[in-house]
């Protein structure tokens, strides 16, 4: 009886192991594929190809250049391709390439470390009689909360006064604060926040505007995080609806639309708040980048020291910590396995660029920069038989107009990532999920693709891309890359076409059942 029990237990465990192996490659979904949406299968490859061709014949997208490649991962069966070798700006699809470099060269457990250091032997009693060094490690997600924790640790060391300066050391990466080939007039906004090894709060502030209690008065403004680093000039006016609409529709008057903008042309940390703000408006939030990220970090640190009761005699300046500097406080980021989602789901350009530069630093042992990161990435792509002579990589985020890829190269990259069992799960989990989260949270809802498609979006003026994975009606995983470019106006019809293609391939069934 006892032997039968152990035999039964063995068989059960073996069956569970087999089941785990058979499902380990399935896409991570919030709900089982096709469980809640009634779908009509598209049966056979010819029918699928006809459906996709019909989608791409839509007059709303007829003027654009389209490049597509779709295949089945199990056996490599080609399901559809069109202009697959043509070059496109990837926009944020470039982050798929950067993800590959980060995972290969840095690894799932890689953590960025931000440090506070002092000169050895400089503490006398409760006084630091030297400079204090803030040493950046390239962490793109270091937050004001992380800073507060470091300040508590510093206060717990008993230091109450610092006679020297606060030196901001971002030297582990170069000081090129924008990417090669970025558009100059994109400056001033969160998506072009300056690149620095010493970053905080994604190198941005949030400007929150609320109607003043009295009409005619300027709007109330709050800066988050609260800091004197960013200055405000406020010439706005809170107005009632009668004033607002009479001004709006009076052609003899220049209506002043409410606007919040940093003086980016002058490279100044001054935000101008202008225009009419209706007294019935909800609060307005605008995220704006800062000039000089290391000094922003240093200023927030100094202001935080004041809150902790630590006096500082000196100024916040750029500097370098010597090799003999003594580390007294440090902060580790989340591991790369988690940071990858911080890049891919909201599409963080700062994450992408700092990851790429860090790859350059790790692979060369020198100061990291985009060029050395791209060199390492190209070596990786070549090892996957992706012809790097037929594409051009210029940055890590896809903001660069110099970066050119093809549906072929992105498709083959995604196939290589799928075949790597070391990081397959974490990579796919980092991608936005249709109808669930990230940049496709509001796309493909109430379709077969909802919760099944895991894909990265890309958006620039005249560019819209979507590449990733889905599971068809046979339970087979498919890989796809859809690139659309050279259009004017709204990207909505192009995104709609991408969504329809994703739905179609998710409904694909190779054999009628």
PDB file of C-alpha atoms in Angstrom, residues 49-321:
ATOM      1  CA  UNK A  49      -2.905  37.052 -45.378  1.00  0.00           C
ATOM      2  CA  UNK A  50      -6.056  38.180 -47.172  1.00  0.00           C
ATOM      3  CA  UNK A  51      -7.385  39.680 -43.921  1.00  0.00           C
ATOM      4  CA  UNK A  52      -4.184  41.635 -43.270  1.00  0.00           C
ATOM      5  CA  UNK A  53      -4.016  42.885 -46.857  1.00  0.00           C
ATOM      6  CA  UNK A  54      -7.594  44.072 -46.541  1.00  0.00           C
ATOM      7  CA  UNK A  55      -6.762  45.951 -43.318  1.00  0.00           C
ATOM      8  CA  UNK A  56      -3.802  47.664 -44.988  1.00  0.00           C
ATOM      9  CA  UNK A  57      -5.925  48.722 -47.986  1.00  0.00           C
ATOM     10  CA  UNK A  58      -7.857  51.156 -45.800  1.00  0.00           C
ATOM     11  CA  UNK A  59      -7.818  54.590 -47.464  1.00  0.00           C
ATOM     12  CA  UNK A  60      -7.125  56.209 -44.090  1.00  0.00           C
ATOM     13  CA  UNK A  61      -3.600  54.757 -44.131  1.00  0.00           C
ATOM     14  CA  UNK A  62      -3.042  54.459 -47.876  1.00  0.00           C
ATOM     15  CA  UNK A  63      -0.411  57.209 -48.074  1.00  0.00           C
ATOM     16  CA  UNK A  64       1.937  55.702 -45.478  1.00  0.00           C
ATOM     17  CA  UNK A  65       4.831  53.309 -45.928  1.00  0.00           C
ATOM     18  CA  UNK A  66       4.145  50.023 -44.126  1.00  0.00           C
ATOM     19  CA  UNK A  67       6.594  47.283 -43.165  1.00  0.00           C
ATOM     20  CA  UNK A  68       5.333  44.079 -41.523  1.00  0.00           C
ATOM     21  CA  UNK A  69       6.684  40.666 -40.604  1.00  0.00           C
ATOM     22  CA  UNK A  70       4.766  37.969 -38.695  1.00  0.00           C
ATOM     23  CA  UNK A  71       5.796  34.388 -38.015  1.00  0.00           C
ATOM     24  CA  UNK A  72       5.108  31.458 -35.718  1.00  0.00           C
ATOM     25  CA  UNK A  73       7.729  30.878 -33.052  1.00  0.00           C
ATOM     26  CA  UNK A  74       7.283  27.108 -32.804  1.00  0.00           C
ATOM     27  CA  UNK A  75       8.482  26.298 -36.305  1.00  0.00           C
ATOM     28  CA  UNK A  76       9.362  29.636 -37.900  1.00  0.00           C
ATOM     29  CA  UNK A  77       6.436  29.478 -40.331  1.00  0.00           C
ATOM     30  CA  UNK A  78       6.115  32.823 -42.117  1.00  0.00           C
ATOM     31  CA  UNK A  79       2.543  34.082 -41.848  1.00  0.00           C
ATOM     32  CA  UNK A  80       2.860  37.508 -43.478  1.00  0.00           C
ATOM     33  CA  UNK A  81       5.440  39.993 -44.664  1.00  0.00           C
ATOM     34  CA  UNK A  82       5.368  43.267 -46.534  1.00  0.00           C
ATOM     35  CA  UNK A  83       8.327  45.597 -47.072  1.00  0.00           C
ATOM     36  CA  UNK A  84      10.034  43.666 -44.290  1.00  0.00           C
ATOM     37  CA  UNK A  85      13.507  44.792 -45.393  1.00  0.00           C
ATOM     38  CA  UNK A  86      12.647  48.496 -45.756  1.00  0.00           C
ATOM     39  CA  UNK A  87      14.101  50.921 -43.209  1.00  0.00           C
ATOM     40  CA  UNK A  88      11.940  52.752 -40.677  1.00  0.00           C
ATOM     41  CA  UNK A  89      12.437  54.975 -37.669  1.00  0.00           C
ATOM     42  CA  UNK A  90      11.583  52.592 -34.831  1.00  0.00           C
ATOM     43  CA  UNK A  91      10.554  55.303 -32.364  1.00  0.00           C
ATOM     44  CA  UNK A  92      10.242  53.539 -28.999  1.00  0.00           C
ATOM     45  CA  UNK A  93      10.492  50.099 -30.591  1.00  0.00           C
ATOM     46  CA  UNK A  94      14.201  50.858 -30.185  1.00  0.00           C
ATOM     47  CA  UNK A  95      13.710  50.047 -26.496  1.00  0.00           C
ATOM     48  CA  UNK A  96      13.333  46.387 -27.497  1.00  0.00           C
ATOM     49  CA  UNK A  97      16.929  46.497 -28.719  1.00  0.00           C
ATOM     50  CA  UNK A  98      18.083  48.322 -25.590  1.00  0.00           C
ATOM     51  CA  UNK A  99      16.285  45.715 -23.468  1.00  0.00           C
ATOM     52  CA  UNK A 100      18.317  43.011 -25.183  1.00  0.00           C
ATOM     53  CA  UNK A 101      21.595  44.808 -24.487  1.00  0.00           C
ATOM     54  CA  UNK A 102      20.700  45.464 -20.842  1.00  0.00           C
ATOM     55  CA  UNK A 103      19.720  41.857 -20.197  1.00  0.00           C
ATOM     56  CA  UNK A 104      22.701  40.372 -22.019  1.00  0.00           C
ATOM     57  CA  UNK A 105      25.459  42.618 -20.688  1.00  0.00           C
ATOM     58  CA  UNK A 106      24.095  43.737 -17.306  1.00  0.00           C
ATOM     59  CA  UNK A 107      21.893  40.791 -16.359  1.00  0.00           C
ATOM     60  CA  UNK A 108      18.631  40.320 -14.496  1.00  0.00           C
ATOM     61  CA  UNK A 109      20.139  41.080 -11.078  1.00  0.00           C
ATOM     62  CA  UNK A 110      22.063  44.230 -12.031  1.00  0.00           C
ATOM     63  CA  UNK A 111      21.458  47.149  -9.674  1.00  0.00           C
ATOM     64  CA  UNK A 112      22.447  50.797  -9.954  1.00  0.00           C
ATOM     65  CA  UNK A 113      24.114  52.234  -6.851  1.00  0.00           C
ATOM     66  CA  UNK A 114      23.945  55.887  -5.785  1.00  0.00           C
ATOM     67  CA  UNK A 115      26.470  56.889  -3.134  1.00  0.00           C
ATOM     68  CA  UNK A 116      27.245  59.646  -0.643  1.00  0.00           C
ATOM     69  CA  UNK A 117      30.943  60.017   0.175  1.00  0.00           C
ATOM     70  CA  UNK A 118      33.263  62.215   2.224  1.00  0.00           C
ATOM     71  CA  UNK A 119      36.995  62.740   2.492  1.00  0.00           C
ATOM     72  CA  UNK A 120      38.561  60.206   4.823  1.00  0.00           C
ATOM     73  CA  UNK A 121      39.066  61.478   8.359  1.00  0.00           C
ATOM     74  CA  UNK A 122      37.124  64.698   7.780  1.00  0.00           C
ATOM     75  CA  UNK A 123      34.492  64.213  10.506  1.00  0.00           C
ATOM     76  CA  UNK A 124      35.196  65.923  13.811  1.00  0.00           C
ATOM     77  CA  UNK A 125      32.417  65.424  16.316  1.00  0.00           C
ATOM     78  CA  UNK A 126      29.177  66.293  14.544  1.00  0.00           C
ATOM     79  CA  UNK A 127      30.882  68.366  11.845  1.00  0.00           C
ATOM     80  CA  UNK A 128      32.066  67.296   8.396  1.00  0.00           C
ATOM     81  CA  UNK A 129      35.046  69.558   7.677  1.00  0.00           C
ATOM     82  CA  UNK A 130      35.249  68.838   3.954  1.00  0.00           C
ATOM     83  CA  UNK A 131      33.159  68.565   0.853  1.00  0.00           C
ATOM     84  CA  UNK A 132      30.413  65.978   0.559  1.00  0.00           C
ATOM     85  CA  UNK A 133      30.189  63.986  -2.671  1.00  0.00           C
ATOM     86  CA  UNK A 134      27.052  62.723  -4.389  1.00  0.00           C
ATOM     87  CA  UNK A 135      28.146  59.959  -6.753  1.00  0.00           C
ATOM     88  CA  UNK A 136      25.687  58.873  -9.430  1.00  0.00           C
ATOM     89  CA  UNK A 137      25.602  55.303 -10.662  1.00  0.00           C
ATOM     90  CA  UNK A 138      23.220  55.766 -13.586  1.00  0.00           C
ATOM     91  CA  UNK A 139      19.969  54.947 -11.767  1.00  0.00           C
ATOM     92  CA  UNK A 140      17.142  56.403 -13.916  1.00  0.00           C
ATOM     93  CA  UNK A 141      14.440  55.682 -11.330  1.00  0.00           C
ATOM     94  CA  UNK A 142      16.027  57.231  -8.229  1.00  0.00           C
ATOM     95  CA  UNK A 143      13.156  59.055  -6.507  1.00  0.00           C
ATOM     96  CA  UNK A 144      12.601  61.738  -3.908  1.00  0.00           C
ATOM     97  CA  UNK A 145      11.617  58.928  -1.537  1.00  0.00           C
ATOM     98  CA  UNK A 146      14.988  57.251  -2.095  1.00  0.00           C
ATOM     99  CA  UNK A 147      16.668  60.571  -1.348  1.00  0.00           C
ATOM    100  CA  UNK A 148      14.741  60.968   1.898  1.00  0.00           C
ATOM    101  CA  UNK A 149      15.883  57.504   2.996  1.00  0.00           C
ATOM    102  CA  UNK A 150      19.503  58.427   2.299  1.00  0.00           C
ATOM    103  CA  UNK A 151      19.097  61.655   4.265  1.00  0.00           C
ATOM    104  CA  UNK A 152      17.762  59.733   7.257  1.00  0.00           C
ATOM    105  CA  UNK A 153      20.779  57.422   7.057  1.00  0.00           C
ATOM    106  CA  UNK A 154      23.076  60.453   6.905  1.00  0.00           C
ATOM    107  CA  UNK A 155      21.378  62.064   9.896  1.00  0.00           C
ATOM    108  CA  UNK A 156      21.715  58.823  11.850  1.00  0.00           C
ATOM    109  CA  UNK A 157      25.494  59.076  11.461  1.00  0.00           C
ATOM    110  CA  UNK A 158      25.378  62.129  13.721  1.00  0.00           C
ATOM    111  CA  UNK A 159      26.534  64.706  11.176  1.00  0.00           C
ATOM    112  CA  UNK A 160      24.906  68.069  11.932  1.00  0.00           C
ATOM    113  CA  UNK A 161      27.043  70.512   9.956  1.00  0.00           C
ATOM    114  CA  UNK A 162      28.993  70.434   6.680  1.00  0.00           C
ATOM    115  CA  UNK A 163      31.586  73.157   6.113  1.00  0.00           C
ATOM    116  CA  UNK A 164      32.330  72.326   2.477  1.00  0.00           C
ATOM    117  CA  UNK A 165      30.404  72.175  -0.769  1.00  0.00           C
ATOM    118  CA  UNK A 166      28.050  69.537  -2.139  1.00  0.00           C
ATOM    119  CA  UNK A 167      29.910  68.095  -5.136  1.00  0.00           C
ATOM    120  CA  UNK A 168      27.803  66.303  -7.749  1.00  0.00           C
ATOM    121  CA  UNK A 169      29.749  63.533  -9.481  1.00  0.00           C
ATOM    122  CA  UNK A 170      28.045  62.060 -12.561  1.00  0.00           C
ATOM    123  CA  UNK A 171      31.292  60.975 -14.189  1.00  0.00           C
ATOM    124  CA  UNK A 172      30.569  57.262 -14.561  1.00  0.00           C
ATOM    125  CA  UNK A 173      28.667  58.249 -17.731  1.00  0.00           C
ATOM    126  CA  UNK A 174      29.396  61.042 -20.188  1.00  0.00           C
ATOM    127  CA  UNK A 175      27.725  64.450 -19.911  1.00  0.00           C
ATOM    128  CA  UNK A 176      25.938  64.368 -23.277  1.00  0.00           C
ATOM    129  CA  UNK A 177      22.492  65.233 -21.927  1.00  0.00           C
ATOM    130  CA  UNK A 178      20.511  64.539 -25.111  1.00  0.00           C
ATOM    131  CA  UNK A 179      20.730  61.756 -27.654  1.00  0.00           C
ATOM    132  CA  UNK A 180      22.382  62.000 -31.036  1.00  0.00           C
ATOM    133  CA  UNK A 181      19.826  63.038 -33.653  1.00  0.00           C
ATOM    134  CA  UNK A 182      17.119  64.212 -31.263  1.00  0.00           C
ATOM    135  CA  UNK A 183      14.876  67.035 -32.493  1.00  0.00           C
ATOM    136  CA  UNK A 184      15.943  70.365 -30.995  1.00  0.00           C
ATOM    137  CA  UNK A 185      12.364  71.598 -30.553  1.00  0.00           C
ATOM    138  CA  UNK A 186      11.376  68.613 -28.393  1.00  0.00           C
ATOM    139  CA  UNK A 187      13.300  70.211 -25.524  1.00  0.00           C
ATOM    140  CA  UNK A 188      11.521  71.212 -22.338  1.00  0.00           C
ATOM    141  CA  UNK A 189       9.306  68.179 -21.776  1.00  0.00           C
ATOM    142  CA  UNK A 190       9.504  64.984 -19.744  1.00  0.00           C
ATOM    143  CA  UNK A 191      10.314  62.770 -22.707  1.00  0.00           C
ATOM    144  CA  UNK A 192      13.556  64.682 -23.374  1.00  0.00           C
ATOM    145  CA  UNK A 193      14.645  64.951 -19.740  1.00  0.00           C
ATOM    146  CA  UNK A 194      18.439  65.422 -19.536  1.00  0.00           C
ATOM    147  CA  UNK A 195      20.560  62.292 -19.412  1.00  0.00           C
ATOM    148  CA  UNK A 196      22.828  61.995 -16.391  1.00  0.00           C
ATOM    149  CA  UNK A 197      24.361  59.336 -14.171  1.00  0.00           C
ATOM    150  CA  UNK A 198      23.117  61.427 -11.241  1.00  0.00           C
ATOM    151  CA  UNK A 199      19.375  61.600 -11.826  1.00  0.00           C
ATOM    152  CA  UNK A 200      16.393  62.074  -9.535  1.00  0.00           C
ATOM    153  CA  UNK A 201      12.632  62.086 -10.072  1.00  0.00           C
ATOM    154  CA  UNK A 202      13.323  61.317 -13.739  1.00  0.00           C
ATOM    155  CA  UNK A 203      14.919  64.789 -13.933  1.00  0.00           C
ATOM    156  CA  UNK A 204      11.534  66.472 -14.003  1.00  0.00           C
ATOM    157  CA  UNK A 205       9.195  68.550 -11.897  1.00  0.00           C
ATOM    158  CA  UNK A 206       5.419  68.506 -11.987  1.00  0.00           C
ATOM    159  CA  UNK A 207       3.686  71.867 -12.153  1.00  0.00           C
ATOM    160  CA  UNK A 208       0.198  71.712 -10.633  1.00  0.00           C
ATOM    161  CA  UNK A 209      -2.156  74.616 -11.385  1.00  0.00           C
ATOM    162  CA  UNK A 210      -5.465  75.284  -9.625  1.00  0.00           C
ATOM    163  CA  UNK A 211      -8.007  78.057 -10.005  1.00  0.00           C
ATOM    164  CA  UNK A 212      -7.550  80.949  -7.595  1.00  0.00           C
ATOM    165  CA  UNK A 213     -10.408  81.608  -5.125  1.00  0.00           C
ATOM    166  CA  UNK A 214     -10.987  85.017  -6.724  1.00  0.00           C
ATOM    167  CA  UNK A 215     -11.545  85.629 -10.443  1.00  0.00           C
ATOM    168  CA  UNK A 216      -8.853  87.817 -11.937  1.00  0.00           C
ATOM    169  CA  UNK A 217      -6.111  86.470  -9.686  1.00  0.00           C
ATOM    170  CA  UNK A 218      -3.276  84.272 -10.997  1.00  0.00           C
ATOM    171  CA  UNK A 219      -3.760  80.530 -10.680  1.00  0.00           C
ATOM    172  CA  UNK A 220      -2.329  78.780  -7.639  1.00  0.00           C
ATOM    173  CA  UNK A 221       0.872  76.915  -8.489  1.00  0.00           C
ATOM    174  CA  UNK A 222       2.582  74.024  -6.727  1.00  0.00           C
ATOM    175  CA  UNK A 223       5.886  72.417  -7.721  1.00  0.00           C
ATOM    176  CA  UNK A 224       6.379  68.705  -7.043  1.00  0.00           C
ATOM    177  CA  UNK A 225       8.824  67.937  -5.582  1.00  0.00           C
ATOM    178  CA  UNK A 226       8.869  71.218  -3.699  1.00  0.00           C
ATOM    179  CA  UNK A 227      12.144  72.958  -4.546  1.00  0.00           C
ATOM    180  CA  UNK A 228      13.707  76.328  -5.237  1.00  0.00           C
ATOM    181  CA  UNK A 229      15.598  74.844  -8.175  1.00  0.00           C
ATOM    182  CA  UNK A 230      12.737  75.711 -10.537  1.00  0.00           C
ATOM    183  CA  UNK A 231      11.410  79.272 -10.599  1.00  0.00           C
ATOM    184  CA  UNK A 232       7.915  80.338 -11.686  1.00  0.00           C
ATOM    185  CA  UNK A 233       6.707  83.441 -13.520  1.00  0.00           C
ATOM    186  CA  UNK A 234       2.928  83.525 -13.315  1.00  0.00           C
ATOM    187  CA  UNK A 235       0.971  85.950 -15.510  1.00  0.00           C
ATOM    188  CA  UNK A 236      -2.113  83.738 -15.762  1.00  0.00           C
ATOM    189  CA  UNK A 237      -5.597  84.754 -14.722  1.00  0.00           C
ATOM    190  CA  UNK A 238      -8.485  82.819 -13.195  1.00  0.00           C
ATOM    191  CA  UNK A 239     -11.670  83.785 -15.059  1.00  0.00           C
ATOM    192  CA  UNK A 240     -15.352  82.896 -14.995  1.00  0.00           C
ATOM    193  CA  UNK A 241     -17.077  81.151 -17.890  1.00  0.00           C
ATOM    194  CA  UNK A 242     -18.585  84.346 -19.311  1.00  0.00           C
ATOM    195  CA  UNK A 243     -15.186  86.009 -19.595  1.00  0.00           C
ATOM    196  CA  UNK A 244     -13.525  82.857 -20.859  1.00  0.00           C
ATOM    197  CA  UNK A 245     -15.938  82.233 -23.726  1.00  0.00           C
ATOM    198  CA  UNK A 246     -16.419  85.876 -24.688  1.00  0.00           C
ATOM    199  CA  UNK A 247     -12.646  86.165 -25.114  1.00  0.00           C
ATOM    200  CA  UNK A 248     -12.447  82.810 -26.888  1.00  0.00           C
ATOM    201  CA  UNK A 249     -14.989  83.718 -29.578  1.00  0.00           C
ATOM    202  CA  UNK A 250     -14.153  87.422 -29.937  1.00  0.00           C
ATOM    203  CA  UNK A 251     -12.055  87.700 -33.094  1.00  0.00           C
ATOM    204  CA  UNK A 252     -10.932  91.210 -32.121  1.00  0.00           C
ATOM    205  CA  UNK A 253      -9.124  89.872 -29.066  1.00  0.00           C
ATOM    206  CA  UNK A 254      -6.121  87.579 -28.780  1.00  0.00           C
ATOM    207  CA  UNK A 255      -7.381  84.734 -26.631  1.00  0.00           C
ATOM    208  CA  UNK A 256      -4.711  83.608 -24.186  1.00  0.00           C
ATOM    209  CA  UNK A 257      -4.887  79.843 -23.908  1.00  0.00           C
ATOM    210  CA  UNK A 258      -3.572  78.505 -20.605  1.00  0.00           C
ATOM    211  CA  UNK A 259      -0.013  77.310 -21.047  1.00  0.00           C
ATOM    212  CA  UNK A 260       2.801  76.033 -18.845  1.00  0.00           C
ATOM    213  CA  UNK A 261       6.257  75.904 -20.419  1.00  0.00           C
ATOM    214  CA  UNK A 262       9.886  76.073 -19.355  1.00  0.00           C
ATOM    215  CA  UNK A 263      12.158  78.616 -21.030  1.00  0.00           C
ATOM    216  CA  UNK A 264      13.853  75.836 -22.948  1.00  0.00           C
ATOM    217  CA  UNK A 265      15.301  78.043 -25.681  1.00  0.00           C
ATOM    218  CA  UNK A 266      17.213  79.984 -23.033  1.00  0.00           C
ATOM    219  CA  UNK A 267      18.108  76.763 -21.163  1.00  0.00           C
ATOM    220  CA  UNK A 268      16.717  78.259 -17.963  1.00  0.00           C
ATOM    221  CA  UNK A 269      15.019  76.628 -14.998  1.00  0.00           C
ATOM    222  CA  UNK A 270      12.181  79.118 -15.199  1.00  0.00           C
ATOM    223  CA  UNK A 271       8.624  78.027 -15.952  1.00  0.00           C
ATOM    224  CA  UNK A 272       6.254  80.548 -17.489  1.00  0.00           C
ATOM    225  CA  UNK A 273       2.573  80.170 -16.610  1.00  0.00           C
ATOM    226  CA  UNK A 274       0.319  82.191 -18.921  1.00  0.00           C
ATOM    227  CA  UNK A 275      -3.238  82.530 -20.137  1.00  0.00           C
ATOM    228  CA  UNK A 276      -6.798  82.146 -18.929  1.00  0.00           C
ATOM    229  CA  UNK A 277      -7.746  79.400 -16.493  1.00  0.00           C
ATOM    230  CA  UNK A 278     -11.471  78.784 -16.021  1.00  0.00           C
ATOM    231  CA  UNK A 279     -12.614  78.898 -12.413  1.00  0.00           C
ATOM    232  CA  UNK A 280     -14.477  75.624 -13.083  1.00  0.00           C
ATOM    233  CA  UNK A 281     -11.393  73.825 -14.435  1.00  0.00           C
ATOM    234  CA  UNK A 282      -9.999  70.775 -12.689  1.00  0.00           C
ATOM    235  CA  UNK A 283      -6.375  71.080 -11.652  1.00  0.00           C
ATOM    236  CA  UNK A 284      -3.873  71.048 -14.491  1.00  0.00           C
ATOM    237  CA  UNK A 285      -0.680  68.957 -14.243  1.00  0.00           C
ATOM    238  CA  UNK A 286       2.312  69.488 -16.515  1.00  0.00           C
ATOM    239  CA  UNK A 287       5.545  67.505 -16.277  1.00  0.00           C
ATOM    240  CA  UNK A 288       8.594  69.519 -17.292  1.00  0.00           C
ATOM    241  CA  UNK A 289      12.271  68.631 -17.464  1.00  0.00           C
ATOM    242  CA  UNK A 290      15.035  70.500 -15.655  1.00  0.00           C
ATOM    243  CA  UNK A 291      18.300  71.981 -16.845  1.00  0.00           C
ATOM    244  CA  UNK A 292      21.401  70.293 -15.378  1.00  0.00           C
ATOM    245  CA  UNK A 293      20.239  67.109 -13.670  1.00  0.00           C
ATOM    246  CA  UNK A 294      23.234  66.727 -11.286  1.00  0.00           C
ATOM    247  CA  UNK A 295      22.680  70.180  -9.799  1.00  0.00           C
ATOM    248  CA  UNK A 296      18.964  69.403  -9.486  1.00  0.00           C
ATOM    249  CA  UNK A 297      19.881  66.296  -7.484  1.00  0.00           C
ATOM    250  CA  UNK A 298      22.330  68.290  -5.386  1.00  0.00           C
ATOM    251  CA  UNK A 299      19.824  71.053  -4.689  1.00  0.00           C
ATOM    252  CA  UNK A 300      17.170  68.582  -3.560  1.00  0.00           C
ATOM    253  CA  UNK A 301      19.803  66.926  -1.361  1.00  0.00           C
ATOM    254  CA  UNK A 302      20.793  70.236   0.221  1.00  0.00           C
ATOM    255  CA  UNK A 303      17.158  71.222   0.793  1.00  0.00           C
ATOM    256  CA  UNK A 304      16.568  67.800   2.333  1.00  0.00           C
ATOM    257  CA  UNK A 305      19.539  68.261   4.656  1.00  0.00           C
ATOM    258  CA  UNK A 306      17.942  71.453   5.933  1.00  0.00           C
ATOM    259  CA  UNK A 307      14.753  69.538   6.725  1.00  0.00           C
ATOM    260  CA  UNK A 308      16.850  66.965   8.601  1.00  0.00           C
ATOM    261  CA  UNK A 309      18.550  69.675  10.651  1.00  0.00           C
ATOM    262  CA  UNK A 310      21.881  69.388   8.848  1.00  0.00           C
ATOM    263  CA  UNK A 311      23.485  72.748   8.085  1.00  0.00           C
ATOM    264  CA  UNK A 312      25.579  73.227   4.938  1.00  0.00           C
ATOM    265  CA  UNK A 313      27.965  76.151   4.567  1.00  0.00           C
ATOM    266  CA  UNK A 314      28.960  75.577   0.950  1.00  0.00           C
ATOM    267  CA  UNK A 315      27.275  75.494  -2.444  1.00  0.00           C
ATOM    268  CA  UNK A 316      26.006  72.812  -4.801  1.00  0.00           C
ATOM    269  CA  UNK A 317      28.527  72.407  -7.615  1.00  0.00           C
ATOM    270  CA  UNK A 318      29.824  69.887 -10.125  1.00  0.00           C
ATOM    271  CA  UNK A 319      32.805  67.856  -8.975  1.00  0.00           C
ATOM    272  CA  UNK A 320      34.560  64.524  -8.801  1.00  0.00           C
ATOM    273  CA  UNK A 321      35.053  62.273  -5.823  1.00  0.00           C
TER     274      UNK A 321
END
